[in-house]
């Protein structure tokens, strides 16, 4: 007979429910395996294909990166088995600002997890940090960006880059970063405000001017633009575009209803006005904030990989 179980959430790293007859159901995931359902000790589902399972996925170790103010930043480190000093590194910048991505479970960023494995297989070290304002670390951590997005959260990513140089021997001229949404915003801030730290950046669906974003998100952090214009000025990448020295890729869906495509268009025009040369905008005509077409995802990550390979990877020139 089939026993009805209580509702389970596959979003949890380990969720369980007990039926009236005592049958136990568990949903469990790990950093290298997506969530699966187990009932009475037997696995009921198998999400990935055999081909996917055959790949040597790793559970990236969690490390603690020291920040300049004495705090320790939790991070996942993807380090190539045959790592050589002087090699390149990439920092992945998660989105939402308040999201948490460093934990012992299947990531919401499973595509990026797989892309980080691809980078690692090509000789890149990859760092994935829960920088300041990420969820799960208390009020002071979350509110560290009040009135200054692109402040302490950017500092943490810069400190991550310096840690890679010190601890792994990464070549300081061969560091890039990428991220989407809030991660795209921070990528822009890094490329514009820390051009001597980051040589290449891929900003995906990025906010470029917080004045054009919806107030339900920005007002608790930056106040209202008419009341605190300085907070918006220092938090918006478009105001710092003159600082670009490295190679920049911008990818954005043209029907994005979250971060509007106009944000990237305005920044692109600003970079033209400033006479910058090494920047590219890849528009996706039928994509929203989160892509839904496999060919769009493939195109986007192919462009990111090509950027890193050209600037800091095999194509790097001293």
mmCIF file of C-alpha atoms in Angstrom:
data_model
loop_
_atom_site.group_PDB
_atom_site.id
_atom_site.type_symbol
_atom_site.label_atom_id
_atom_site.label_comp_id
_atom_site.label_asym_id
_atom_site.label_seq_id
_atom_site.Cartn_x
_atom_site.Cartn_y
_atom_site.Cartn_z
ATOM 1 C CA UNK A 1 0.000 0.000 0.000
ATOM 2 C CA UNK A 2 1.042 3.607 -0.640
ATOM 3 C CA UNK A 3 1.459 5.703 2.481
ATOM 4 C CA UNK A 4 0.952 9.456 2.158
ATOM 5 C CA UNK A 5 3.842 11.383 3.674
ATOM 6 C CA UNK A 6 3.918 14.915 5.011
ATOM 7 C CA UNK A 7 5.037 17.620 2.595
ATOM 8 C CA UNK A 8 8.779 17.781 1.939
ATOM 9 C CA UNK A 9 10.891 20.596 0.592
ATOM 10 C CA UNK A 10 13.626 19.686 -1.876
ATOM 11 C CA UNK A 11 15.216 23.070 -1.198
ATOM 12 C CA UNK A 12 16.500 21.846 2.153
ATOM 13 C CA UNK A 13 19.899 20.188 2.483
ATOM 14 C CA UNK A 14 18.316 17.481 4.634
ATOM 15 C CA UNK A 15 14.563 17.462 5.193
ATOM 16 C CA UNK A 16 12.518 14.611 6.640
ATOM 17 C CA UNK A 17 8.943 13.610 7.421
ATOM 18 C CA UNK A 18 7.364 10.699 9.263
ATOM 19 C CA UNK A 19 4.135 9.030 8.098
ATOM 20 C CA UNK A 20 1.489 7.904 10.622
ATOM 21 C CA UNK A 21 2.722 4.305 10.273
ATOM 22 C CA UNK A 22 6.255 5.355 11.174
ATOM 23 C CA UNK A 23 7.687 5.308 7.655
ATOM 24 C CA UNK A 24 10.524 7.814 7.401
ATOM 25 C CA UNK A 25 11.139 9.858 4.260
ATOM 26 C CA UNK A 26 14.261 11.973 3.833
ATOM 27 C CA UNK A 27 15.367 14.421 1.155
ATOM 28 C CA UNK A 28 19.141 14.737 1.213
ATOM 29 C CA UNK A 29 21.736 16.549 -0.872
ATOM 30 C CA UNK A 30 25.470 17.192 -0.802
ATOM 31 C CA UNK A 31 27.690 19.770 -2.501
ATOM 32 C CA UNK A 32 28.356 17.292 -5.314
ATOM 33 C CA UNK A 33 24.943 15.581 -5.514
ATOM 34 C CA UNK A 34 21.489 17.117 -6.031
ATOM 35 C CA UNK A 35 18.597 16.369 -3.692
ATOM 36 C CA UNK A 36 17.226 12.811 -3.720
ATOM 37 C CA UNK A 37 14.274 11.207 -1.930
ATOM 38 C CA UNK A 38 14.842 8.252 0.386
ATOM 39 C CA UNK A 39 11.974 6.290 1.960
ATOM 40 C CA UNK A 40 12.544 3.715 4.686
ATOM 41 C CA UNK A 41 16.252 3.624 3.904
ATOM 42 C CA UNK A 42 15.866 3.116 0.164
ATOM 43 C CA UNK A 43 16.623 5.694 -2.518
ATOM 44 C CA UNK A 44 13.463 6.416 -4.512
ATOM 45 C CA UNK A 45 14.705 9.005 -7.000
ATOM 46 C CA UNK A 46 17.815 9.522 -9.085
ATOM 47 C CA UNK A 47 17.968 13.035 -10.497
ATOM 48 C CA UNK A 48 21.246 13.064 -12.472
ATOM 49 C CA UNK A 49 22.029 10.870 -15.456
ATOM 50 C CA UNK A 50 24.681 8.162 -15.423
ATOM 51 C CA UNK A 51 26.805 10.361 -17.672
ATOM 52 C CA UNK A 52 26.600 13.200 -15.142
ATOM 53 C CA UNK A 53 27.425 10.848 -12.276
ATOM 54 C CA UNK A 54 30.515 9.596 -14.105
ATOM 55 C CA UNK A 55 32.182 13.013 -13.850
ATOM 56 C CA UNK A 56 34.601 13.389 -10.899
ATOM 57 C CA UNK A 57 32.672 16.118 -9.058
ATOM 58 C CA UNK A 58 34.333 17.290 -5.852
ATOM 59 C CA UNK A 59 32.957 18.679 -2.626
ATOM 60 C CA UNK A 60 34.910 21.924 -2.570
ATOM 61 C CA UNK A 61 36.408 22.429 0.893
ATOM 62 C CA UNK A 62 35.192 25.374 2.937
ATOM 63 C CA UNK A 63 37.981 27.760 3.891
ATOM 64 C CA UNK A 64 38.123 30.936 5.956
ATOM 65 C CA UNK A 65 39.505 33.996 4.202
ATOM 66 C CA UNK A 66 40.756 36.807 6.476
ATOM 67 C CA UNK A 67 39.268 40.221 5.742
ATOM 68 C CA UNK A 68 41.090 43.491 6.284
ATOM 69 C CA UNK A 69 38.918 44.307 9.314
ATOM 70 C CA UNK A 70 39.687 41.029 11.087
ATOM 71 C CA UNK A 71 36.542 39.144 10.096
ATOM 72 C CA UNK A 72 36.775 35.696 8.510
ATOM 73 C CA UNK A 73 34.918 35.198 5.223
ATOM 74 C CA UNK A 74 33.552 31.686 4.586
ATOM 75 C CA UNK A 75 34.393 30.456 1.096
ATOM 76 C CA UNK A 76 34.541 27.378 -1.103
ATOM 77 C CA UNK A 77 37.844 26.728 -2.836
ATOM 78 C CA UNK A 78 38.106 24.840 -6.122
ATOM 79 C CA UNK A 79 41.799 24.038 -6.519
ATOM 80 C CA UNK A 80 43.189 22.079 -9.487
ATOM 81 C CA UNK A 81 44.914 18.815 -8.569
ATOM 82 C CA UNK A 82 48.012 19.830 -10.491
ATOM 83 C CA UNK A 83 48.059 23.405 -9.340
ATOM 84 C CA UNK A 84 51.168 25.379 -10.147
ATOM 85 C CA UNK A 85 52.139 28.677 -8.602
ATOM 86 C CA UNK A 86 51.715 31.571 -10.969
ATOM 87 C CA UNK A 87 48.478 30.163 -12.338
ATOM 88 C CA UNK A 88 45.183 32.036 -12.851
ATOM 89 C CA UNK A 89 42.210 32.377 -10.520
ATOM 90 C CA UNK A 90 38.551 33.330 -10.804
ATOM 91 C CA UNK A 91 36.208 34.554 -8.084
ATOM 92 C CA UNK A 92 32.518 33.665 -8.413
ATOM 93 C CA UNK A 93 30.262 36.370 -6.931
ATOM 94 C CA UNK A 94 26.831 35.101 -5.908
ATOM 95 C CA UNK A 95 23.661 37.098 -6.482
ATOM 96 C CA UNK A 96 20.878 38.631 -4.391
ATOM 97 C CA UNK A 97 23.349 40.182 -1.975
ATOM 98 C CA UNK A 98 21.662 38.505 0.983
ATOM 99 C CA UNK A 99 21.914 34.954 -0.387
ATOM 100 C CA UNK A 100 24.088 32.267 1.226
ATOM 101 C CA UNK A 101 26.101 29.922 -0.980
ATOM 102 C CA UNK A 102 28.817 28.447 1.248
ATOM 103 C CA UNK A 103 27.344 25.415 3.001
ATOM 104 C CA UNK A 104 27.487 21.622 2.911
ATOM 105 C CA UNK A 105 24.666 21.003 0.475
ATOM 106 C CA UNK A 106 23.554 21.214 -3.142
ATOM 107 C CA UNK A 107 23.908 24.804 -4.339
ATOM 108 C CA UNK A 108 21.137 26.887 -5.914
ATOM 109 C CA UNK A 109 24.002 27.863 -8.234
ATOM 110 C CA UNK A 110 24.412 24.372 -9.666
ATOM 111 C CA UNK A 111 25.278 25.708 -13.133
ATOM 112 C CA UNK A 112 28.020 27.846 -11.662
ATOM 113 C CA UNK A 113 29.201 24.906 -9.554
ATOM 114 C CA UNK A 114 29.609 22.895 -12.755
ATOM 115 C CA UNK A 115 31.251 25.829 -14.536
ATOM 116 C CA UNK A 116 33.667 26.190 -11.623
ATOM 117 C CA UNK A 117 34.599 22.533 -12.147
ATOM 118 C CA UNK A 118 35.233 23.268 -15.823
ATOM 119 C CA UNK A 119 37.479 26.185 -14.889
ATOM 120 C CA UNK A 120 39.289 24.021 -12.354
ATOM 121 C CA UNK A 121 39.852 21.309 -14.992
ATOM 122 C CA UNK A 122 41.523 23.947 -17.189
ATOM 123 C CA UNK A 123 43.928 25.024 -14.457
ATOM 124 C CA UNK A 124 42.049 27.894 -12.796
ATOM 125 C CA UNK A 125 41.669 28.131 -9.027
ATOM 126 C CA UNK A 126 38.139 29.290 -8.156
ATOM 127 C CA UNK A 127 36.958 31.004 -4.966
ATOM 128 C CA UNK A 128 33.257 31.262 -4.062
ATOM 129 C CA UNK A 129 32.713 33.513 -1.028
ATOM 130 C CA UNK A 130 29.872 34.493 1.290
ATOM 131 C CA UNK A 131 31.021 38.098 1.363
ATOM 132 C CA UNK A 132 29.573 40.788 3.626
ATOM 133 C CA UNK A 133 25.732 41.031 3.521
ATOM 134 C CA UNK A 134 25.340 37.323 2.693
ATOM 135 C CA UNK A 135 22.631 35.542 4.673
ATOM 136 C CA UNK A 136 23.253 33.349 7.687
ATOM 137 C CA UNK A 137 25.932 35.285 9.580
ATOM 138 C CA UNK A 138 23.982 37.676 11.766
ATOM 139 C CA UNK A 139 22.705 41.242 11.677
ATOM 140 C CA UNK A 140 26.078 43.006 11.621
ATOM 141 C CA UNK A 141 27.167 40.931 8.615
ATOM 142 C CA UNK A 142 23.925 41.512 6.761
ATOM 143 C CA UNK A 143 23.787 45.267 7.401
ATOM 144 C CA UNK A 144 27.475 45.934 6.657
ATOM 145 C CA UNK A 145 26.521 47.434 3.274
ATOM 146 C CA UNK A 146 24.008 49.959 4.654
ATOM 147 C CA UNK A 147 24.258 53.142 2.558
ATOM 148 C CA UNK A 148 27.189 51.682 0.611
ATOM 149 C CA UNK A 149 26.619 48.695 -1.641
ATOM 150 C CA UNK A 150 29.941 47.954 -3.256
ATOM 151 C CA UNK A 151 31.741 48.899 -0.046
ATOM 152 C CA UNK A 152 32.589 46.127 2.414
ATOM 153 C CA UNK A 153 31.164 43.472 0.095
ATOM 154 C CA UNK A 154 33.617 44.567 -2.585
ATOM 155 C CA UNK A 155 36.428 44.765 -0.011
ATOM 156 C CA UNK A 156 35.801 41.115 0.874
ATOM 157 C CA UNK A 157 36.183 40.051 -2.756
ATOM 158 C CA UNK A 158 39.392 42.058 -3.069
ATOM 159 C CA UNK A 159 40.671 40.431 0.118
ATOM 160 C CA UNK A 160 39.750 37.066 -1.409
ATOM 161 C CA UNK A 161 41.896 37.858 -4.438
ATOM 162 C CA UNK A 162 44.822 38.840 -2.227
ATOM 163 C CA UNK A 163 44.394 35.661 -0.189
ATOM 164 C CA UNK A 164 44.627 33.600 -3.381
ATOM 165 C CA UNK A 165 47.896 35.325 -4.216
ATOM 166 C CA UNK A 166 49.330 34.783 -0.743
ATOM 167 C CA UNK A 167 48.113 31.251 -0.025
ATOM 168 C CA UNK A 168 48.099 29.638 -3.475
ATOM 169 C CA UNK A 169 50.685 31.704 -5.285
ATOM 170 C CA UNK A 170 48.185 32.922 -7.882
ATOM 171 C CA UNK A 171 49.691 35.408 -10.321
ATOM 172 C CA UNK A 172 48.206 38.773 -9.219
ATOM 173 C CA UNK A 173 47.901 39.811 -12.866
ATOM 174 C CA UNK A 174 45.801 36.741 -13.709
ATOM 175 C CA UNK A 175 42.655 37.176 -11.609
ATOM 176 C CA UNK A 176 39.124 37.498 -12.960
ATOM 177 C CA UNK A 177 35.613 37.353 -11.552
ATOM 178 C CA UNK A 178 32.059 36.745 -12.674
ATOM 179 C CA UNK A 179 28.544 36.858 -11.277
ATOM 180 C CA UNK A 180 24.922 37.587 -12.085
ATOM 181 C CA UNK A 181 22.387 40.145 -10.842
ATOM 182 C CA UNK A 182 23.895 41.458 -7.570
ATOM 183 C CA UNK A 183 26.967 39.433 -8.493
ATOM 184 C CA UNK A 184 27.005 41.255 -11.828
ATOM 185 C CA UNK A 185 26.769 44.577 -10.006
ATOM 186 C CA UNK A 186 29.712 43.668 -7.762
ATOM 187 C CA UNK A 187 31.687 42.467 -10.778
ATOM 188 C CA UNK A 188 31.269 45.918 -12.331
ATOM 189 C CA UNK A 189 32.278 47.658 -9.105
ATOM 190 C CA UNK A 190 35.365 45.443 -8.934
ATOM 191 C CA UNK A 191 36.362 46.153 -12.538
ATOM 192 C CA UNK A 192 35.812 49.902 -12.148
ATOM 193 C CA UNK A 193 37.075 50.541 -8.598
ATOM 194 C CA UNK A 194 39.774 47.856 -8.293
ATOM 195 C CA UNK A 195 41.204 47.698 -11.834
ATOM 196 C CA UNK A 196 44.666 46.721 -10.620
ATOM 197 C CA UNK A 197 43.263 43.651 -8.836
ATOM 198 C CA UNK A 198 40.935 42.205 -11.486
ATOM 199 C CA UNK A 199 42.035 41.833 -15.108
ATOM 200 C CA UNK A 200 38.804 40.356 -16.479
ATOM 201 C CA UNK A 201 35.172 40.365 -15.437
ATOM 202 C CA UNK A 202 31.879 38.950 -16.697
ATOM 203 C CA UNK A 203 28.874 40.903 -15.396
ATOM 204 C CA UNK A 204 25.627 39.046 -16.039
ATOM 205 C CA UNK A 205 22.274 40.939 -15.897
ATOM 206 C CA UNK A 206 23.896 43.579 -13.669
ATOM 207 C CA UNK A 207 22.388 46.556 -11.888
ATOM 208 C CA UNK A 208 24.335 49.597 -13.065
ATOM 209 C CA UNK A 209 22.319 52.377 -11.405
ATOM 210 C CA UNK A 210 20.353 51.622 -8.235
ATOM 211 C CA UNK A 211 18.058 54.577 -8.856
ATOM 212 C CA UNK A 212 16.388 52.554 -11.610
ATOM 213 C CA UNK A 213 15.839 49.463 -9.447
ATOM 214 C CA UNK A 214 12.676 48.885 -7.423
ATOM 215 C CA UNK A 215 12.480 50.599 -4.065
ATOM 216 C CA UNK A 216 11.302 47.557 -2.151
ATOM 217 C CA UNK A 217 14.835 46.200 -2.408
ATOM 218 C CA UNK A 218 16.942 49.350 -2.361
ATOM 219 C CA UNK A 219 15.194 51.562 0.207
ATOM 220 C CA UNK A 220 15.981 49.412 3.281
ATOM 221 C CA UNK A 221 19.658 49.473 2.266
ATOM 222 C CA UNK A 222 20.214 52.866 0.623
ATOM 223 C CA UNK A 223 17.142 54.766 1.863
ATOM 224 C CA UNK A 224 15.071 56.598 -0.763
ATOM 225 C CA UNK A 225 17.023 58.270 -3.580
ATOM 226 C CA UNK A 226 15.512 61.698 -2.955
ATOM 227 C CA UNK A 227 16.509 61.498 0.730
ATOM 228 C CA UNK A 228 19.972 59.951 0.359
ATOM 229 C CA UNK A 229 21.354 60.678 -3.126
ATOM 230 C CA UNK A 230 24.942 60.175 -1.942
ATOM 231 C CA UNK A 231 24.245 56.549 -0.992
ATOM 232 C CA UNK A 232 22.949 55.884 -4.505
ATOM 233 C CA UNK A 233 25.825 57.729 -6.153
ATOM 234 C CA UNK A 234 28.564 55.768 -4.411
ATOM 235 C CA UNK A 235 26.717 52.454 -4.857
ATOM 236 C CA UNK A 236 26.064 52.680 -8.624
ATOM 237 C CA UNK A 237 28.714 51.294 -11.020
ATOM 238 C CA UNK A 238 27.815 53.668 -13.849
ATOM 239 C CA UNK A 239 29.365 56.482 -11.814
ATOM 240 C CA UNK A 240 32.748 54.717 -11.740
ATOM 241 C CA UNK A 241 32.950 53.420 -15.324
ATOM 242 C CA UNK A 242 35.957 55.629 -16.030
ATOM 243 C CA UNK A 243 38.059 53.287 -13.905
ATOM 244 C CA UNK A 244 37.819 50.354 -16.333
ATOM 245 C CA UNK A 245 41.255 49.072 -17.397
ATOM 246 C CA UNK A 246 40.681 45.359 -17.904
ATOM 247 C CA UNK A 247 38.459 43.273 -20.165
ATOM 248 C CA UNK A 248 34.713 43.374 -19.497
ATOM 249 C CA UNK A 249 31.880 41.172 -20.756
ATOM 250 C CA UNK A 250 28.256 42.138 -20.066
ATOM 251 C CA UNK A 251 25.468 39.607 -20.724
ATOM 252 C CA UNK A 252 21.812 40.592 -20.327
ATOM 253 C CA UNK A 253 18.382 39.293 -21.328
ATOM 254 C CA UNK A 254 16.435 41.924 -23.242
ATOM 255 C CA UNK A 255 13.094 41.050 -21.602
ATOM 256 C CA UNK A 256 14.496 41.046 -18.067
ATOM 257 C CA UNK A 257 11.675 42.219 -15.770
ATOM 258 C CA UNK A 258 13.896 42.279 -12.681
ATOM 259 C CA UNK A 259 17.033 44.164 -13.705
ATOM 260 C CA UNK A 260 15.958 45.974 -16.845
ATOM 261 C CA UNK A 261 18.054 45.677 -19.999
ATOM 262 C CA UNK A 262 18.306 49.484 -20.085
ATOM 263 C CA UNK A 263 20.796 49.278 -17.202
ATOM 264 C CA UNK A 264 23.332 47.524 -19.414
ATOM 265 C CA UNK A 265 22.536 49.726 -22.425
ATOM 266 C CA UNK A 266 23.129 52.910 -20.416
ATOM 267 C CA UNK A 267 26.442 51.570 -19.125
ATOM 268 C CA UNK A 268 27.479 50.483 -22.614
ATOM 269 C CA UNK A 269 26.837 53.989 -23.930
ATOM 270 C CA UNK A 270 28.777 55.461 -21.004
ATOM 271 C CA UNK A 271 31.786 53.259 -21.812
ATOM 272 C CA UNK A 272 31.627 54.418 -25.436
ATOM 273 C CA UNK A 273 31.571 58.047 -24.296
ATOM 274 C CA UNK A 274 34.616 57.400 -22.115
ATOM 275 C CA UNK A 275 36.550 55.906 -25.028
ATOM 276 C CA UNK A 276 36.975 52.490 -23.438
ATOM 277 C CA UNK A 277 37.900 49.683 -25.823
ATOM 278 C CA UNK A 278 37.895 46.199 -24.305
ATOM 279 C CA UNK A 279 34.232 45.713 -23.410
ATOM 280 C CA UNK A 280 31.435 43.686 -24.978
ATOM 281 C CA UNK A 281 27.662 43.517 -24.517
ATOM 282 C CA UNK A 282 25.923 40.238 -25.373
ATOM 283 C CA UNK A 283 22.129 40.782 -25.547
ATOM 284 C CA UNK A 284 19.703 37.847 -25.372
ATOM 285 C CA UNK A 285 16.497 38.937 -27.170
ATOM 286 C CA UNK A 286 14.064 36.403 -25.673
ATOM 287 C CA UNK A 287 15.520 35.891 -22.192
ATOM 288 C CA UNK A 288 14.303 37.206 -18.833
ATOM 289 C CA UNK A 289 16.405 37.622 -15.679
ATOM 290 C CA UNK A 290 16.901 33.868 -15.371
ATOM 291 C CA UNK A 291 17.522 32.254 -18.741
ATOM 292 C CA UNK A 292 15.269 29.352 -19.749
ATOM 293 C CA UNK A 293 16.742 28.265 -23.088
ATOM 294 C CA UNK A 294 19.686 25.836 -22.972
ATOM 295 C CA UNK A 295 21.325 27.508 -25.960
ATOM 296 C CA UNK A 296 21.337 30.839 -24.109
ATOM 297 C CA UNK A 297 23.060 29.332 -21.068
ATOM 298 C CA UNK A 298 25.569 27.602 -23.339
ATOM 299 C CA UNK A 299 26.292 30.791 -25.247
ATOM 300 C CA UNK A 300 26.706 32.849 -22.074
ATOM 301 C CA UNK A 301 29.126 30.480 -20.374
ATOM 302 C CA UNK A 302 31.051 29.938 -23.602
ATOM 303 C CA UNK A 303 31.607 33.686 -23.738
ATOM 304 C CA UNK A 304 32.711 33.823 -20.104
ATOM 305 C CA UNK A 305 35.168 30.980 -20.629
ATOM 306 C CA UNK A 306 36.528 32.584 -23.799
ATOM 307 C CA UNK A 307 37.047 35.856 -21.902
ATOM 308 C CA UNK A 308 39.028 34.204 -19.119
ATOM 309 C CA UNK A 309 41.027 32.025 -21.512
ATOM 310 C CA UNK A 310 41.978 35.069 -23.578
ATOM 311 C CA UNK A 311 42.855 37.451 -20.760
ATOM 312 C CA UNK A 312 44.108 35.418 -17.792
ATOM 313 C CA UNK A 313 44.216 31.802 -19.005
ATOM 314 C CA UNK A 314 46.082 30.104 -21.857
ATOM 315 C CA UNK A 315 46.026 33.292 -23.929
ATOM 316 C CA UNK A 316 47.571 35.414 -21.173
ATOM 317 C CA UNK A 317 50.605 37.422 -22.171
ATOM 318 C CA UNK A 318 53.083 38.965 -19.744
#
